[in-house]
Each structure stands twice: as structure tokens, then as C-alpha cells.
Short mmCIF file of C-alpha atoms and ligand atoms in Angstrom, two decimals:
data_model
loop_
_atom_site.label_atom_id
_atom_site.label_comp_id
_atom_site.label_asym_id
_atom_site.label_seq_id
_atom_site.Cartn_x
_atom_site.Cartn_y
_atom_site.Cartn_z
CA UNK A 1 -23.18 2.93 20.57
CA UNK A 2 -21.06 0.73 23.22
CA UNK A 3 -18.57 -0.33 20.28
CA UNK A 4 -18.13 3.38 19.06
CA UNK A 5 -17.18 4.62 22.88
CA UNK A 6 -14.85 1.59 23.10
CA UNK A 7 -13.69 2.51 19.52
CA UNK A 8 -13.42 6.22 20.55
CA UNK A 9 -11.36 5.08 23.66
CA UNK A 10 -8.74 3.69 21.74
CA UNK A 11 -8.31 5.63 19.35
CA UNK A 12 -7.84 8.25 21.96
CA UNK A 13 -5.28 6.44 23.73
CA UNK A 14 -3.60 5.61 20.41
CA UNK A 15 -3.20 9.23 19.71
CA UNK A 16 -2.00 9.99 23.38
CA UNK A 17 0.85 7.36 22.83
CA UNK A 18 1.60 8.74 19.14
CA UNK A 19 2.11 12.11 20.53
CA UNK A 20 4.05 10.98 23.28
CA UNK A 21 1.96 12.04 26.35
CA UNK A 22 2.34 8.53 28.10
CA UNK A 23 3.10 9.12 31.43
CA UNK A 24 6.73 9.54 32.23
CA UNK A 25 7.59 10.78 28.72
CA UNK A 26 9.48 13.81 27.74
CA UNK A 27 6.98 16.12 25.71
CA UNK A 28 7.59 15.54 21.96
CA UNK A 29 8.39 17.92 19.64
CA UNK A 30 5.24 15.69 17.64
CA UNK A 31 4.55 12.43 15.63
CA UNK A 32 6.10 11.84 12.46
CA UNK A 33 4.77 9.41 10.71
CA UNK A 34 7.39 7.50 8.31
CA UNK A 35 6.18 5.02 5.80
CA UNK A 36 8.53 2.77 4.26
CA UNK A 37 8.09 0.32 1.32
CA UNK A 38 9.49 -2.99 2.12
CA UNK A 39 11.80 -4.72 5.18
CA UNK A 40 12.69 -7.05 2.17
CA UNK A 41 15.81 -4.81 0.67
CA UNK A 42 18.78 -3.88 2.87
CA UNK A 43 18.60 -0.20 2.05
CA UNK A 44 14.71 0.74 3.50
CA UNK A 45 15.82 -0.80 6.81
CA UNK A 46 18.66 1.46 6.78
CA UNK A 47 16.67 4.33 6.00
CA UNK A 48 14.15 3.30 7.99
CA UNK A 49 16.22 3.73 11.08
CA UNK A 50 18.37 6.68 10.34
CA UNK A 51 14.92 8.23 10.09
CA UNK A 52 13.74 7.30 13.37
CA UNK A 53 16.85 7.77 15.17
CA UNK A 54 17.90 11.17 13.94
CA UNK A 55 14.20 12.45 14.15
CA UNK A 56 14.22 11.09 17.93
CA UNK A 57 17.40 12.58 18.45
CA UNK A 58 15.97 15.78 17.72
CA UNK A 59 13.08 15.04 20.03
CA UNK A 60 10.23 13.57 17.68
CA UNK A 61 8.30 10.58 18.57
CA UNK A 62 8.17 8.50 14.88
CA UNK A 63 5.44 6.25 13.71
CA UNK A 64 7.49 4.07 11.21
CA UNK A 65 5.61 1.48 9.66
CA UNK A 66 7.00 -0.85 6.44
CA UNK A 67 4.41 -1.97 3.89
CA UNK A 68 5.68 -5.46 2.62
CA UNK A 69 6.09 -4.06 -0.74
CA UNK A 70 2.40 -3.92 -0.81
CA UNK A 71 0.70 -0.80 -2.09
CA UNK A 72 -2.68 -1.18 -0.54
CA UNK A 73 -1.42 -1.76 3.05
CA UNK A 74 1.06 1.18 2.98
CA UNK A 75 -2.19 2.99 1.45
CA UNK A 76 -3.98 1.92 4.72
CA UNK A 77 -0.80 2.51 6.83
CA UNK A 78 -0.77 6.29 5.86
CA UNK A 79 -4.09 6.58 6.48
CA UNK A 80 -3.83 5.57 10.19
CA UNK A 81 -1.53 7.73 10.54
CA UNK A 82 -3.54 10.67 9.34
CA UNK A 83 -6.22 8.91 11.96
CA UNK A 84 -3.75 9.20 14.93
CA UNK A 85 -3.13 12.86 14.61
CA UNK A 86 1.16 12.26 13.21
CA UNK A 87 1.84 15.85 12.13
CA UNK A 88 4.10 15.47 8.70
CA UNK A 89 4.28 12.17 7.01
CA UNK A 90 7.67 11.38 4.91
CA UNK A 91 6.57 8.27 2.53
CA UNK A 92 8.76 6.55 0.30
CA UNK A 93 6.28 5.16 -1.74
CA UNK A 94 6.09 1.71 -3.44
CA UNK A 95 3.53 2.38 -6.12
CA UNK A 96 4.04 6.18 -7.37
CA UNK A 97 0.51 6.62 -8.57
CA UNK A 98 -1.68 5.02 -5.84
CA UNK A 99 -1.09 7.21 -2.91
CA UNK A 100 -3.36 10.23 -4.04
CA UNK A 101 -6.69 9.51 -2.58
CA UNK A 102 -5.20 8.99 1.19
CA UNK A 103 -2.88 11.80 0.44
CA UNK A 104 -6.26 14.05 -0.67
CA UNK A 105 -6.76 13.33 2.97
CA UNK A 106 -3.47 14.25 4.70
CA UNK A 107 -3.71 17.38 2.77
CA UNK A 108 -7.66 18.06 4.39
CA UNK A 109 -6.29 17.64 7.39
CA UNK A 110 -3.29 20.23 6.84
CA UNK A 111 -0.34 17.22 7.49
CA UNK A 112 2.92 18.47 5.13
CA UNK A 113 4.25 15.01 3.10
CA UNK A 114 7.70 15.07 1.93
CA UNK A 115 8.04 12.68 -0.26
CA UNK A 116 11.32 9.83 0.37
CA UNK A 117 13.93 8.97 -1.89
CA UNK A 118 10.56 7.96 -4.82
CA UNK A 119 8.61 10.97 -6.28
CA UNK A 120 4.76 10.26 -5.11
CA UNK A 121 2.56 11.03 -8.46
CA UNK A 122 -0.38 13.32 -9.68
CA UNK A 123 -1.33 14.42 -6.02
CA UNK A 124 -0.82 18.09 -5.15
CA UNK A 125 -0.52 16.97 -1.64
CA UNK A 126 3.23 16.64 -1.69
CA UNK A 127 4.93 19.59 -0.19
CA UNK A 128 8.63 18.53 -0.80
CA UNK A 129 10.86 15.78 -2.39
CA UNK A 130 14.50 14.57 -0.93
CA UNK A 131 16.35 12.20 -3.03
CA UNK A 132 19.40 11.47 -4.78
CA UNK A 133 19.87 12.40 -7.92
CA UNK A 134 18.34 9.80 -9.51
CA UNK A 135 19.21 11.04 -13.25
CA UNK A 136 22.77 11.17 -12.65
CA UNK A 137 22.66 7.83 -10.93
CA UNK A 138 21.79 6.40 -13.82
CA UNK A 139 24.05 8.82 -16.14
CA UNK A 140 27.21 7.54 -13.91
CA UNK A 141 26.40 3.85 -14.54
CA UNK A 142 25.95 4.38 -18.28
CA UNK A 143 29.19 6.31 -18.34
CA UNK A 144 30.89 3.55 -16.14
CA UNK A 145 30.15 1.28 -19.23
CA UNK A 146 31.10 3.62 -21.89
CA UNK A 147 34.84 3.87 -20.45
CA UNK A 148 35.07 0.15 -19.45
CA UNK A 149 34.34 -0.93 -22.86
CA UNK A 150 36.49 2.02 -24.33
CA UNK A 151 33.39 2.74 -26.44
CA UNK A 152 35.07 5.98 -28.16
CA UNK A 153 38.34 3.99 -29.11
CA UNK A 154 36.84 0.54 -29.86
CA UNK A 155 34.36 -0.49 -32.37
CA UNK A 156 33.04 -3.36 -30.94
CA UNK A 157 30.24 -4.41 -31.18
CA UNK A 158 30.03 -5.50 -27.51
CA UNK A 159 26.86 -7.15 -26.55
CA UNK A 160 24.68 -5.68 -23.94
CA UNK A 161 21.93 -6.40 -21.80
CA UNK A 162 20.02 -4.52 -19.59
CA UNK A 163 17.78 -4.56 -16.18
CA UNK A 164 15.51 -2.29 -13.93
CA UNK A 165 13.29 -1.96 -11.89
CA UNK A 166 9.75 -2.03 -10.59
CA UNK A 167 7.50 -0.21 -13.41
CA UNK A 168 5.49 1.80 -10.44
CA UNK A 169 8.64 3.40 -8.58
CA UNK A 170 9.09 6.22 -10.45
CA UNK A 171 12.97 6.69 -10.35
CA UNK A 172 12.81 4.10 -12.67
CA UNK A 173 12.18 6.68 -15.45
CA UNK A 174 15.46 8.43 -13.93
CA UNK A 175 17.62 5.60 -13.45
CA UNK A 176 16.71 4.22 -17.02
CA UNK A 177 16.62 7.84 -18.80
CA UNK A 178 19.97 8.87 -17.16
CA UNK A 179 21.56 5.61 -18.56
CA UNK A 180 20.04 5.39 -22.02
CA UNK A 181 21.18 8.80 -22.95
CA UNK A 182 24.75 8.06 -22.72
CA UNK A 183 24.22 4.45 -24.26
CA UNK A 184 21.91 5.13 -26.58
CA UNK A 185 23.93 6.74 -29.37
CA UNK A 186 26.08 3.85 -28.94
CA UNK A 187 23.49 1.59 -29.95
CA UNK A 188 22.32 3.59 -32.85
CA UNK A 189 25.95 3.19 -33.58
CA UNK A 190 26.09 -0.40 -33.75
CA UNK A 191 28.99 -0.14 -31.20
CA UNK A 192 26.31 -1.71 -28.84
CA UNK A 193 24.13 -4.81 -29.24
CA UNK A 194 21.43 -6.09 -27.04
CA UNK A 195 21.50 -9.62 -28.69
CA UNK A 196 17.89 -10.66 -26.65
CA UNK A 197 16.05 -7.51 -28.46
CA UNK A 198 14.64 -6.51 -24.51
CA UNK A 199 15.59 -2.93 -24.57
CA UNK A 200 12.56 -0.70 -23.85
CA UNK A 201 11.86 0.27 -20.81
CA UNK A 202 8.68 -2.37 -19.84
CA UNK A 203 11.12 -4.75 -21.26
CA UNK A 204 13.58 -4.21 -18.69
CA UNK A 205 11.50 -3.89 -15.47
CA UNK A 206 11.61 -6.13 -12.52
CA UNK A 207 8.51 -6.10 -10.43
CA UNK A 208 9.68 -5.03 -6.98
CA UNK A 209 13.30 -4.84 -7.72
CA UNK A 210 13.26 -8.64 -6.98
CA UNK A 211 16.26 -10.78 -6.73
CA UNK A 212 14.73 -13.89 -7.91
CA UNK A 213 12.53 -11.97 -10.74
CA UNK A 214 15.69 -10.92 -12.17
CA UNK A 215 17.40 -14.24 -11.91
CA UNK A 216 14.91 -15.60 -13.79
CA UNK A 217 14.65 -13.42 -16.71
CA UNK A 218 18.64 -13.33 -17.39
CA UNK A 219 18.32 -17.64 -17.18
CA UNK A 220 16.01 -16.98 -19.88
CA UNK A 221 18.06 -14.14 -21.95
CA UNK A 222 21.22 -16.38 -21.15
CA UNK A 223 20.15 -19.85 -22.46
CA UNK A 224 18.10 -17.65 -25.53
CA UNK A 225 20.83 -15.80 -26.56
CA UNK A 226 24.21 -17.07 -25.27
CA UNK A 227 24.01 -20.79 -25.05
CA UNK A 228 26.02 -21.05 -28.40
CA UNK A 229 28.87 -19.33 -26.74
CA UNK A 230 28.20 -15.81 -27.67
CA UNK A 231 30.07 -13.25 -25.67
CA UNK A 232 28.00 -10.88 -22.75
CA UNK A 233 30.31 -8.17 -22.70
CA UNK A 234 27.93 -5.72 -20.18
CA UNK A 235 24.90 -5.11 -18.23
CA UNK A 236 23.41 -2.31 -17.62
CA UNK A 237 21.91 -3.24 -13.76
CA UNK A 238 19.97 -0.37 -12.32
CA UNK A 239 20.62 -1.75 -8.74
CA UNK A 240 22.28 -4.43 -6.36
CA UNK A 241 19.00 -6.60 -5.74
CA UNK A 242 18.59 -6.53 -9.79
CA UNK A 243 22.72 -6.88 -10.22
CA UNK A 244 22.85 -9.81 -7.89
CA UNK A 245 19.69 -11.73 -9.54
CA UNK A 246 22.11 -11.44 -12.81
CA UNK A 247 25.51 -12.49 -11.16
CA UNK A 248 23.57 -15.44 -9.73
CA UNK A 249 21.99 -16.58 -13.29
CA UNK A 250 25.92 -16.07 -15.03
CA UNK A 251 26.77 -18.54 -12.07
CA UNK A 252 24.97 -21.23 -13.10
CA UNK A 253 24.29 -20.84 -16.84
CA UNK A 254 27.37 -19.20 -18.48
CA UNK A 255 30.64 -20.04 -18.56
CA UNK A 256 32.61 -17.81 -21.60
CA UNK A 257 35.71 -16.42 -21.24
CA UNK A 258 33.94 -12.93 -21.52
CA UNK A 259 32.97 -12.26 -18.32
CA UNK A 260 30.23 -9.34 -18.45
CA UNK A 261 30.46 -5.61 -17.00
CA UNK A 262 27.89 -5.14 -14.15
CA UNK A 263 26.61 -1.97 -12.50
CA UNK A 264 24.70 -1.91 -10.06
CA UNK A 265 23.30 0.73 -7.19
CA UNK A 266 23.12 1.02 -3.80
CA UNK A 267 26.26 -1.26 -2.07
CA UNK A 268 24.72 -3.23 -0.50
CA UNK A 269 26.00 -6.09 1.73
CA UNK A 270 25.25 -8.85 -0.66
CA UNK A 271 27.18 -7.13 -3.02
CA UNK A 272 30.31 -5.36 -1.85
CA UNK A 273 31.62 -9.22 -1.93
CA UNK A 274 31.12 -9.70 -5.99
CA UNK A 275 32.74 -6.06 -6.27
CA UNK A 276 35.62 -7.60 -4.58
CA UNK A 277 35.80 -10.88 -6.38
CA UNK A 278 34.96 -9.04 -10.12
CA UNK A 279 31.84 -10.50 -10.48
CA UNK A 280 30.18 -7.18 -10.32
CA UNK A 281 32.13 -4.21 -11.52
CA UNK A 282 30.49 -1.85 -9.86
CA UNK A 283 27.92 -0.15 -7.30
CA UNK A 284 26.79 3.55 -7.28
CA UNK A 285 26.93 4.64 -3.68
CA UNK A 286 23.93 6.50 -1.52
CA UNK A 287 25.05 6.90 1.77
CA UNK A 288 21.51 6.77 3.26
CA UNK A 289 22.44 8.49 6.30
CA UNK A 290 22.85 11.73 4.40
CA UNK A 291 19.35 11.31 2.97
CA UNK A 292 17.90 11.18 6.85
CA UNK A 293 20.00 13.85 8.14
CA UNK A 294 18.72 16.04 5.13
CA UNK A 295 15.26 15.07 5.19
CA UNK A 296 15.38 15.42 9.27
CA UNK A 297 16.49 18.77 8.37
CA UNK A 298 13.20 19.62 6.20
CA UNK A 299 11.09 18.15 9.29
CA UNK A 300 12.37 20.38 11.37
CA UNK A 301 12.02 23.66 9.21
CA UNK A 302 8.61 22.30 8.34
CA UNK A 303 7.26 21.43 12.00
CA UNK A 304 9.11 25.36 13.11
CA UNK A 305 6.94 26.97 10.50
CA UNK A 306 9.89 27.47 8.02
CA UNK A 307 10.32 26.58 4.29
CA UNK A 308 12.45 23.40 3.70
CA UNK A 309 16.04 23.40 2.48
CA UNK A 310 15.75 22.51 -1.44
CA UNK A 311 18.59 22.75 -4.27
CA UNK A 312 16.39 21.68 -7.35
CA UNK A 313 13.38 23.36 -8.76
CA UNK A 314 13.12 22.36 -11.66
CA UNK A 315 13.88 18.41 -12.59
CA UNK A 316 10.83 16.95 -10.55
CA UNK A 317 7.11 17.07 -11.86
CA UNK A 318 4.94 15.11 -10.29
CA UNK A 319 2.16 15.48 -12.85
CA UNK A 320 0.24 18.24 -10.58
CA UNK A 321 3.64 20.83 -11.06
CA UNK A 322 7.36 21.15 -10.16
CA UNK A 323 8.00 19.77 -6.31
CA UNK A 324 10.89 21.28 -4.88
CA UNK A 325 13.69 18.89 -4.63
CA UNK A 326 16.96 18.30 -2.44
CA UNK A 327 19.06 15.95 -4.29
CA UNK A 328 22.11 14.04 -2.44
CA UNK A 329 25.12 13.03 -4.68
CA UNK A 330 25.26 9.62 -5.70
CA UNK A 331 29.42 8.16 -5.77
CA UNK A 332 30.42 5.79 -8.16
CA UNK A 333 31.87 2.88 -5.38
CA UNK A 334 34.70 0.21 -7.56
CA UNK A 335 36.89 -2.21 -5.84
CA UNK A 336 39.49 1.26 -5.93
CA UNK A 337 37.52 3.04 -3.65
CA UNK A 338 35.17 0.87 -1.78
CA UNK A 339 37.45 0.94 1.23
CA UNK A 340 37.50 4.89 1.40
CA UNK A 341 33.72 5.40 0.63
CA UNK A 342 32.25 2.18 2.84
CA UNK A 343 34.56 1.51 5.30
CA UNK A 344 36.22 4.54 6.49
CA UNK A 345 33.23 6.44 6.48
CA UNK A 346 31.87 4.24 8.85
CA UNK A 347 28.93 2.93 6.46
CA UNK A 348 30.31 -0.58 7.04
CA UNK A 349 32.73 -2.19 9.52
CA UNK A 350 34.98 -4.32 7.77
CA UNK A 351 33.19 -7.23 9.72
CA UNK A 352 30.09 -6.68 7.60
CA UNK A 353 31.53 -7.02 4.10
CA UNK A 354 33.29 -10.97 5.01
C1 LIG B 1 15.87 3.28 -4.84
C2 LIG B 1 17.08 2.38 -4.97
C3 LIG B 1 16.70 0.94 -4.64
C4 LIG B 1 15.42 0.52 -5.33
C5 LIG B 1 14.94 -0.81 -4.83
C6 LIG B 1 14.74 2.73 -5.67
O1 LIG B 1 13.64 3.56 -5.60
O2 LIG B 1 16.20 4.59 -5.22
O3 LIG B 1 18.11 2.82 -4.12
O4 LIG B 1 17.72 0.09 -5.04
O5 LIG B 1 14.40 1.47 -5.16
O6 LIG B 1 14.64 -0.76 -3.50
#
């Protein structure tokens, strides 16, 4: 009995603090709660807080919590929230298919989930989705490889590889669909040729997008495949923590003229400095701060009673039905333009990228 009035008290004063009723404290507009995968990768601290400073700026308190790339504490994470009394959760997830049981519970309890930058999957608890547009992120890299090859004008063939990312995040699927299309003919062609076989999607994957993961498996597809001095003309990365696993493993085990292609995704710090220096051709650009103002925006409407801002209703399915979308454009970023879209928009000082 003693234990569940001492439990009872702090939960009590938890939820005072969440909804920001400490004394002294302006009233809040309420609690978001904002979980976020992993402190690991640059771009989820970014997000992170953009998220909590635009929502406080509008006069939310924000419960952000990151998960350590594990999907049973950001499980547990949510539900605390839920516990606390936050009023509209916005959860990038890590694992796409193991939120549905605590979401079952946000939805009892009438708390609105927009779902972050991943697609959450086969829960009808999620009320909206704001991302990029993860299909044409992938689309812009393959493209980026079609015209840096000169794939319509050259017959090759030019030797490809190709990475992504962790099998559970669901814009996986997007990244990998959007890029395949435009490659694939050019496979079936014969123009292209993945000379270590690894094409299919579970082939590709890197289990949480991991640096070292994908370092690992190009030392393996280099000294398999390329040892003998065959050429690497491209790969087909689906993002900078994947890209700069593969620049790292070219470092040390290949040293052909041919130096490959890279894409990559996101810009991030680690990388700019290979776009610079050629050793990664490119980066496909999501200025996260749009994302948070966007998704801010959607709070807002939400918490007011409103319907969300959306522009897509039909791309994103989450197994229960269609959820309706905003989508962000995603910028092909090249040593051509980096300054413009990194620098002078104030993404980056010039400091950063050294
Ligand atoms: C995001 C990418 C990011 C990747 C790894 C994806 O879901 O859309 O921007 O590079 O996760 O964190």
C-alpha cells in the first residue's frame, strides 16, 4: 500500500513537471512527447532539437527521449510517455513493426501519433506521416548514377555495387525501390554488373545504418571481387553513415585507377569533406529543419483541434490503410552546389565542414 502512494506521488509530480505546472513556469500549450531512434547518427540529434526548439518556441513543453537504436527501450520510452499524460507523440521509429502494441495504447488513451521521417507499421494508431520523399530520394541517387556513367551513350558494362540500410526502417523499401527502378533496366541490360552477386534487397541491408557494418561487408565484396584489379565503377549508397563505411574500406583495400561513383544521403558532417575531395560523389540533401517546422506545424493544427497540413494521400500504406503524408523535397547536394545548399542556407558554417 505504502509503495503504491509513494509510487502514486511521483508519478503525480512527474506529470505536473511534463505539463509544465512547476512553479514559476509559463502555462504550456501541453507535453509533446518526441521519440527519437538513436544519438549515434548526426541527423536524429539535429532533428531531435529542431523539434524541441521550434515546438518550445511555440510554447510546448517536449518530452524528447532517444532510444540507443534499441527497439524495446524506445517501446518502453513511448509508453512512459503515454503514463505521464504527453498529449501527441511524434516517433521516428527504429523498428517499423514493433511499435503497435504501445501504440494500441496511445490510441486508448486518445494521444494523436504522427509518425517522423520512418512510416510506423500495421497499427491504425498513426494519425499522420511527415517525411521526405523517400521514393524520389532514392530515384535521384539512381539517376545521379545513370548520367555519371553516361549509361544511355555508353555500353559499359560498369561494375556496380550496392548498400542500404537497416531491414526494419521502412524507408528502406523507398530508398531501395526508388533506386532500383531507374537501375534496374540497366542491369537487365548488361550495361550494369554487380560483380559480388549481392543485389536483393536483404543482401544489401546494414543493420542500423552502421558505419562499421558497412565497412566490413565492402572489405569483404572488395578483396572477393576486386583484388585481381577489377574496376568498381559505382555504388549505389543509400546514405552517408553507409557511404562513409564504403569510402573507408576503398581506403584501405583498393587502389585501381577506377575510382568508384558514391551516393550517399543526408550531408552529413563526416561527409561534406569526401564530397569535396571526390571520394564521394555525392549526398542527397534533407534540410531537417524543414521537416520540424512542418511537423511543428501538424502539432499545432492537431493540439487546436484542426486537421494537419498533408500533400500525399496516396504513396503511404502502413498495412492498416493509406496515412496521410507531407513529403519535404529531397536536393541532390555535389561539390557544384554544396556551398549554396549547406552553407548559405545556414545548415552549416563553413567552420563545421574543415
Ligand atoms: C533516414 C535517413 C538516415 C537513415 C539512418 C533513415 O530512415 O531517412 O535520413 O540516413 O535513416 O539514420
Amino acid at each position: 500500500m505504502k509503495k503504491k502512494i509513494a509510487l502514486l506521488a511521483v508519478a503525480t509530480a512527474m506529470s505536473a513537471a511534463a505539463l509544465g505546472m512547476v512553479a514559476g513556469a509559463e502555462e504550456s500549450k501541453g507535453v509533446i512527447g518526441v521519440a527519437m531512434p538513436t544519438q549515434d547518427l548526426q541527423r536524429w540529434n539535429q532533428d531531435g532539437s529542431n523539434m524541441k526548439a521550434q515546438l518550445e518556441e511555440k510554447g510546448y513543453t517536449v518530452d524528447l527521449q532517444y532510444a540507443g537504436n534499441d527497439s524495446a527501450t524506445q517501446a518502453s520510452q513511448i509508453e512512459n510517455m503515454i503514463a505521464n499524460g504527453d498529449q501527441l507523440l511524434v516517433v521516428a521509429s527504429i523498428d517499423g513493426d514493433s511499435l503497435g502494441t504501445v501504440l494500441a495504447q496511445a490510441k486508448e488513451a486518445g494521444i494523436p501519433v504522427i509518425a517522423y521521417d520512418r512510416l510506423i507499421m500495421n497499427t491504425d494508431a498513426v494519425s499522420y506521416y511527415a517525411t521526405f520523399d523517400n521514393y524520389l530520394v532514392g530515384k535521384t541517387q539512381g539517376e545521379y548514377l545513370v548520367e555519371a556513367l553516361d549509361l544511355e551513350n555508353q555500353d559499359g558494362p560498369f561494375n556496380l555495387e550496392i548498400i542500404t540500410g537497416d531491414p526494419g526502417d521502412n524507408n528502406v523499401n523507398f530508398f531501395y525501390g526508388g533506386a532500383m527502378d531507374v537501375l534496374q533496366p540497366y542491369i537487365d541490360e548488361g550495361k550494369l554488373v554487380v560483380p559480388s552477386g549481392q543485389i536483393s534487397k536483404e543482401e544489401v541491408a546494414t543493420a542500423n545504418w552502421a558505419t562499421d557494418a558497412a565497412q566490413s561487408r565492402f572489405e569483404n565484396i572488395l578483396s572477393s571481387n576486386y583484388a585481381d584489379g577489377t574496376p568498381l565503377h559505382a555504388v549505389l549508397a543509400s546514405n552517408d553513415s553507409t557511404a562513409l563505411g564504403v569510402v573507408n574500406a576503398l581506403a584501405a583495400n583498393y587502389s585501381n585507377d577506377v575510382y568508384p561513383i558514391i551516393t550517399g544521403q543526408d550531408c552529413d558532417i563526416a561527409n561534406v569533406p569526401h564530397i569535396l575531395d571526390g571520394t564521394q560523389a555525392m549526398s542527397v540533401f534533407k534540410d531537417t529543419r524543414a521537416l520540424a517546422a512542418k511537423v511543428v506545424e501538424m502539432v499545432d493544427a492537431i493540439m487546436a483541434g484542426g486537421e494537419a497540413p498533408v500533400n500525399d494521400t496516396e504513396t503511404y500504406d502502413n498495412g492498416t490503410g493509406i496515412i496521410p503524408s507531407y513529403l519535404c523535397e529531397p536536393i541532390a547536394v555535389t561539390i557544384d552546389n554544396y556551398k549554396e545548399a549547406l552553407i548559405d542556407s545556414g545548415y552549416y558554417t563553413e567552420d563545421q565542414l574543415q
